[in-house]
Amino acid sequence: MATFDGIPGAVREGELIVHFGNPLVEQRRLVSGDALAPLVDRVLIEVAGDDRLTWLDSITSQSVARLRAGESTELLVLDPQGRVEHAAGVFEDGSSVWLIADDGDAEKLATWLQRMVFRSRVTVTVRADAALVGFFAGGDAEARITAAAPHGVPLIWRDPWARVQPGGHQYAVTPEHPAADWAWSVAVVDDARSVTAPFAGALAAEALRIAAWRPRWAREVDDRSIPHESDWIRSAVHLSKGCYRGQETVAKVHNLGHPPRRLAALLLDGSDVVMPSPGDVVLAGDAEVGHITSVAMHHEDGPIALAILSRRAPAGELIVRAGETLIAAAQQVIVPADAGATAEVPRLTRLSRRPAGEDPRKPR
């Protein structure tokens, strides 16, 4: 991966650029479209070949067979039980499909894709040296970007999370979704040294993602995750496309059942200096009902978090246990407990409740 060495003022944890001195200011600059965020923790995968779109369509959750040059979407790879194994942003440039994945998932995703090629005219290549930069579209940051265009189309992925995509479905019940103005984009640049200030670090980008209720593979996915519980069907799953691995579970939960867990947003009490960490337990009274997946300090809302909760967790106030500290949390329901069961299945009257007919044995 590109490390963006030499950027002045960068504060790092390992290779990750965490911030540039003031994450709250960096958030405001991102939202206004002024700042660029070097994405050291994302990796680019190129899928080339004549069959790339129909092949990806047949093995993933998204309908991509008719994706045109310059269009963006995202996809999930599910296991046979419908659990999320991999996730990626998708961009088609007319000659290749470019996948953007979290660095902890990219090699595993590429390996799985290579195993699924069989006789398809497809090649899968990890472009580990590619430099990726995030920004909000429409501002000065976008104007400062010269995106790579190996086949004549600039490689800029537009995050589809801002609205429900064709074939998708939103479980969140809200007058206005917090992602309504979400204009997050990721550009591939030829030379990391060409990226110029102002910059924003990972803390700023993550805070804005959390505030938009946007799930991410590196944070919200574990070995039990299904797309429904994080409202990921709104942007990464096409409910009407053909068969793919895990589709039966997706359809069954959406049409007839309920996801066993649900994603919630938490507004945390900021009176303590302690911030929770991913994995910290969420309580309803004394009962453990879930755990934190993502947490950040937001420039307007203060300390915020995303949490995966049991479907039966109450919709009211919760408590987060961070070490020995208990933190009060106001809950914003993202996926309601009754999510799913969208099919109108006719209910048959039980035999015991049907009106008794005339006994045919009775003499007339």
XYZ file of C-alpha atoms in Angstrom:
364
model
C 0.000 0.000 0.000
C 1.040 3.589 -0.563
C 2.247 5.095 2.704
C 2.235 8.815 1.765
C 5.690 9.280 3.242
C 6.843 12.830 3.668
C 3.486 14.508 4.262
C 4.251 17.254 6.812
C 2.394 17.208 10.132
C 1.093 13.653 9.820
C 0.650 11.819 13.132
C 0.808 8.084 12.577
C -0.021 4.856 14.350
C 2.069 2.379 12.414
C 1.417 3.161 8.747
C -2.014 4.705 9.419
C -2.192 8.508 9.316
C -4.383 9.234 12.336
C -4.555 13.033 12.201
C -2.730 16.239 11.313
C -2.945 17.982 14.680
C -6.665 18.696 15.141
C -9.182 15.995 14.097
C -12.196 18.261 14.770
C -10.941 20.960 12.422
C -10.068 18.261 9.900
C -13.670 17.015 9.984
C -14.986 20.475 9.146
C -12.517 20.751 6.289
C -13.589 17.371 4.937
C -17.296 18.245 5.097
C -16.693 21.577 3.363
C -14.844 19.795 0.566
C -11.473 21.370 1.339
C -9.449 18.497 2.818
C -7.983 15.339 1.336
C -7.660 12.190 3.456
C -4.780 9.816 2.570
C -6.304 6.326 2.852
C -3.401 4.160 3.891
C -5.830 1.503 5.166
C -7.514 0.837 1.787
C -6.230 -1.395 -1.004
C -7.051 -1.443 -4.723
C -7.859 -4.637 -6.640
C -8.139 -4.733 -10.436
C -10.484 -7.228 -12.097
C -9.857 -7.334 -15.845
C -11.129 -9.475 -18.721
C -14.157 -9.711 -20.988
C -16.256 -11.624 -18.434
C -15.483 -9.404 -15.441
C -18.954 -7.866 -14.989
C -21.112 -10.952 -15.552
C -18.686 -13.003 -13.467
C -18.782 -10.604 -10.516
C -22.558 -10.389 -10.868
C -22.866 -14.158 -10.492
C -20.811 -14.474 -7.292
C -21.587 -11.321 -5.291
C -24.583 -9.566 -3.752
C -24.758 -6.638 -6.172
C -26.096 -6.374 -9.714
C -23.068 -5.239 -11.738
C -23.569 -6.989 -15.081
C -24.687 -3.762 -16.780
C -22.353 -1.362 -14.979
C -21.163 1.315 -17.411
C -17.831 3.131 -17.592
C -17.629 5.770 -14.857
C -20.287 4.186 -12.631
C -19.805 3.213 -8.973
C -21.495 0.783 -6.618
C -20.479 -1.609 -3.835
C -20.759 -5.336 -3.266
C -20.582 -7.983 -0.581
C -19.337 -11.544 -0.740
C -21.447 -13.789 1.473
C -20.923 -17.315 2.739
C -23.556 -20.005 2.074
C -25.391 -18.980 5.282
C -25.607 -15.362 4.126
C -22.919 -14.023 6.481
C -20.671 -11.229 5.241
C -17.183 -12.415 4.317
C -15.885 -9.533 2.176
C -16.940 -6.036 1.100
C -15.685 -3.664 -1.569
C -16.450 -0.466 -3.408
C -16.800 -1.037 -7.157
C -15.821 1.227 -10.075
C -15.991 0.325 -13.769
C -13.814 2.174 -16.287
C -14.812 0.346 -19.462
C -11.857 -2.026 -19.449
C -11.455 -3.096 -15.799
C -13.468 -3.219 -12.612
C -11.648 -1.641 -9.691
C -12.451 -2.842 -6.167
C -11.598 -0.796 -3.074
C -11.322 -2.910 0.079
C -10.138 -2.474 3.651
C -6.516 -3.500 3.962
C -7.355 -6.320 6.369
C -9.692 -7.854 3.814
C -8.116 -7.104 0.433
C -5.715 -10.047 0.153
C -8.368 -12.498 1.352
C -10.912 -11.077 -1.069
C -8.466 -11.250 -3.971
C -7.527 -14.838 -3.109
C -11.192 -15.878 -2.993
C -11.901 -14.169 -6.306
C -8.932 -15.902 -7.944
C -10.277 -19.265 -6.757
C -13.631 -18.507 -8.360
C -12.307 -17.713 -11.849
C -12.470 -21.263 -13.257
C -12.912 -20.878 -17.047
C -14.084 -17.255 -16.987
C -12.055 -14.717 -18.955
C -10.998 -12.793 -15.848
C -7.789 -11.818 -14.084
C -7.557 -10.540 -10.515
C -4.599 -8.383 -9.448
C -3.925 -6.603 -6.157
C -2.521 -3.130 -6.870
C -0.861 -2.808 -3.474
C 1.228 0.212 -4.503
C -1.781 2.314 -5.544
C -2.349 5.538 -3.602
C -5.949 6.195 -2.548
C -7.277 9.517 -1.312
C -10.692 10.254 0.208
C -12.612 13.516 -0.031
C -16.099 14.996 -0.176
C -17.145 15.873 -3.707
C -17.893 19.373 -4.896
C -15.137 21.359 -3.219
C -11.575 22.501 -3.659
C -10.205 19.091 -2.680
C -11.728 17.463 -5.753
C -10.243 20.188 -7.948
C -6.760 19.431 -6.544
C -6.993 15.759 -7.465
C -5.578 14.350 -10.681
C -6.957 10.828 -10.651
C -5.218 7.978 -12.408
C -6.888 7.006 -15.706
C -5.164 3.916 -17.104
C -7.974 3.365 -19.636
C -9.013 6.966 -20.166
C -11.608 7.207 -17.366
C -10.468 8.839 -14.074
C -10.593 6.332 -11.229
C -12.875 8.070 -8.729
C -15.294 5.915 -6.747
C -18.465 7.628 -5.506
C -19.815 6.019 -2.344
C -23.436 4.937 -3.036
C -24.404 5.100 0.667
C -26.123 8.483 0.251
C -29.320 6.886 -1.055
C -31.045 3.531 -1.466
C -29.678 1.902 -4.598
C -31.737 0.089 -7.268
C -32.759 -3.285 -5.895
C -31.903 -2.226 -2.345
C -34.046 -1.618 0.718
C -33.702 0.668 3.742
C -34.740 -0.515 7.197
C -33.964 2.761 8.975
C -37.160 4.697 9.661
C -36.243 8.370 9.714
C -37.570 11.540 8.049
C -34.095 12.319 6.742
C -31.256 9.843 6.725
C -27.984 11.276 8.144
C -26.269 10.195 4.923
C -28.544 12.329 2.717
C -25.635 14.691 2.007
C -22.962 11.997 2.088
C -20.675 12.804 -0.875
C -17.696 10.631 0.086
C -15.445 9.769 -2.831
C -12.176 7.889 -3.210
C -9.677 8.696 -5.958
C -6.720 6.645 -7.133
C -3.698 8.850 -7.791
C -0.560 7.926 -9.705
C 1.807 9.591 -7.272
C 1.129 10.046 -3.551
C 3.522 13.022 -3.591
C 1.112 14.934 -5.841
C -1.492 15.180 -3.065
C -1.472 18.637 -1.473
C -2.778 20.190 1.753
C -5.046 20.731 3.579
C -5.241 17.155 4.815
C -7.439 15.137 7.167
C -6.564 11.945 9.011
C -8.352 8.695 9.715
C -9.953 10.002 12.933
C -11.768 12.715 11.010
C -12.934 10.423 8.224
C -14.132 7.794 10.688
C -16.113 10.307 12.760
C -18.025 11.431 9.682
C -18.639 7.828 8.613
C -20.063 6.935 12.016
C -22.307 9.998 12.020
C -23.667 8.880 8.614
C -24.469 5.378 10.006
C -22.217 3.926 7.321
C -21.068 0.324 7.996
C -17.525 -0.741 7.216
C -15.988 -4.214 6.880
C -13.097 -3.412 9.232
C -15.426 -2.330 12.044
C -18.991 -3.603 11.778
C -18.345 -7.090 10.389
C -17.682 -10.178 12.500
C -18.229 -13.894 11.913
C -21.995 -13.545 12.562
C -22.756 -10.485 10.444
C -25.515 -10.537 7.833
C -26.261 -7.494 5.619
C -29.671 -6.788 7.142
C -28.420 -5.987 10.640
C -26.361 -2.967 9.540
C -28.845 -1.727 6.887
C -26.288 -2.637 4.237
C -29.033 -3.850 1.900
C -29.724 -0.196 1.052
C -26.499 0.081 -0.967
C -24.690 -3.267 -1.338
C -27.389 -5.885 -2.017
C -29.736 -6.223 -4.992
C -32.800 -8.128 -3.829
C -34.097 -8.980 -7.306
C -30.980 -10.209 -9.105
C -30.175 -13.811 -9.957
C -28.734 -16.457 -7.689
C -25.495 -15.981 -5.772
C -23.988 -17.550 -2.700
C -25.951 -16.573 0.422
C -28.988 -15.276 -1.485
C -31.393 -17.708 0.176
C -30.639 -16.303 3.632
C -30.841 -12.717 2.372
C -34.276 -13.336 0.850
C -35.589 -15.403 3.755
C -34.654 -12.873 6.443
C -35.857 -9.926 4.372
C -39.176 -11.475 3.365
C -40.110 -13.746 6.251
C -37.877 -13.200 9.291
C -35.937 -10.629 11.308
C -32.168 -10.183 11.660
C -31.068 -11.488 15.087
C -28.996 -8.348 15.703
C -29.347 -4.695 14.759
C -27.044 -1.712 14.306
C -27.648 1.345 16.497
C -26.047 4.773 16.759
C -25.118 5.986 20.236
C -24.701 9.537 21.499
C -22.352 9.130 24.446
C -22.212 11.138 27.650
C -19.107 13.264 27.295
C -18.798 14.335 30.919
C -16.093 11.712 31.512
C -12.763 11.866 29.737
C -12.977 8.125 29.035
C -13.896 7.056 25.504
C -15.036 3.490 24.850
C -13.229 1.227 22.425
C -14.503 -1.189 19.783
C -15.549 -4.371 21.557
C -16.671 -2.663 24.771
C -19.893 -4.059 26.165
C -23.266 -2.318 25.829
C -25.722 -2.826 28.695
C -29.448 -2.374 29.188
C -29.650 -2.200 32.961
C -27.505 -5.123 34.104
C -28.046 -7.175 30.955
C -25.428 -7.317 28.222
C -27.153 -6.524 24.907
C -24.319 -5.850 22.478
C -20.937 -4.289 21.835
C -19.348 -1.177 20.347
C -18.060 -1.502 16.769
C -16.907 2.069 16.006
C -16.350 5.170 18.151
C -15.220 8.743 17.502
C -15.334 12.340 18.679
C -17.588 14.251 16.282
C -17.096 17.955 15.634
C -20.785 18.711 16.347
C -22.264 15.734 18.216
C -19.371 15.040 20.588
C -18.580 11.385 21.402
C -20.533 9.027 19.137
C -20.464 5.312 18.392
C -22.000 2.510 16.392
C -22.993 -0.658 18.210
C -24.307 -4.075 17.239
C -27.148 -4.987 19.588
C -29.390 -7.959 20.124
C -32.688 -7.570 18.298
C -34.427 -7.717 21.673
C -32.382 -4.861 23.136
C -34.709 -2.040 24.269
C -34.898 1.068 22.106
C -34.245 3.485 24.978
C -31.214 4.593 26.975
C -28.233 2.240 27.223
C -24.919 2.071 29.103
C -21.470 1.395 27.686
C -18.926 -0.274 29.946
C -15.440 1.040 29.148
C -13.122 -0.732 31.565
C -14.332 0.303 35.027
C -16.268 3.307 33.697
C -19.982 3.265 32.850
C -20.977 5.723 30.132
C -24.599 6.705 29.521
C -25.658 6.421 25.870
C -28.700 7.824 24.079
C -29.706 5.382 21.353
C -30.689 6.211 17.794
C -32.300 3.152 16.239
C -30.875 2.414 12.791
C -32.266 -1.054 12.161
C -35.530 -1.533 14.093
C -36.301 -4.789 15.871
C -39.084 -5.585 13.402
C -36.868 -5.157 10.316
C -37.519 -7.774 7.679
C -40.689 -9.828 7.190
C -41.616 -7.570 4.277
C -43.540 -10.185 2.290
C -47.299 -10.168 2.689
C -47.811 -13.854 3.346
C -51.480 -14.827 3.707
C -52.227 -16.323 7.110
C -54.258 -19.483 7.145
C -56.834 -19.872 9.871
C -55.965 -22.676 12.222
C -58.159 -25.723 11.904
C -59.113 -25.403 15.556
C -60.390 -21.876 14.936
C -62.482 -22.615 11.864
C -66.245 -22.668 12.380
C -67.506 -26.152 12.945
C -69.312 -27.590 9.957
C -72.195 -30.006 9.970
C -71.232 -33.550 10.996
C -71.570 -35.645 7.845
C -72.300 -38.726 9.931
C -75.423 -37.193 11.352
C -78.539 -38.650 9.707
C -80.498 -36.079 7.695
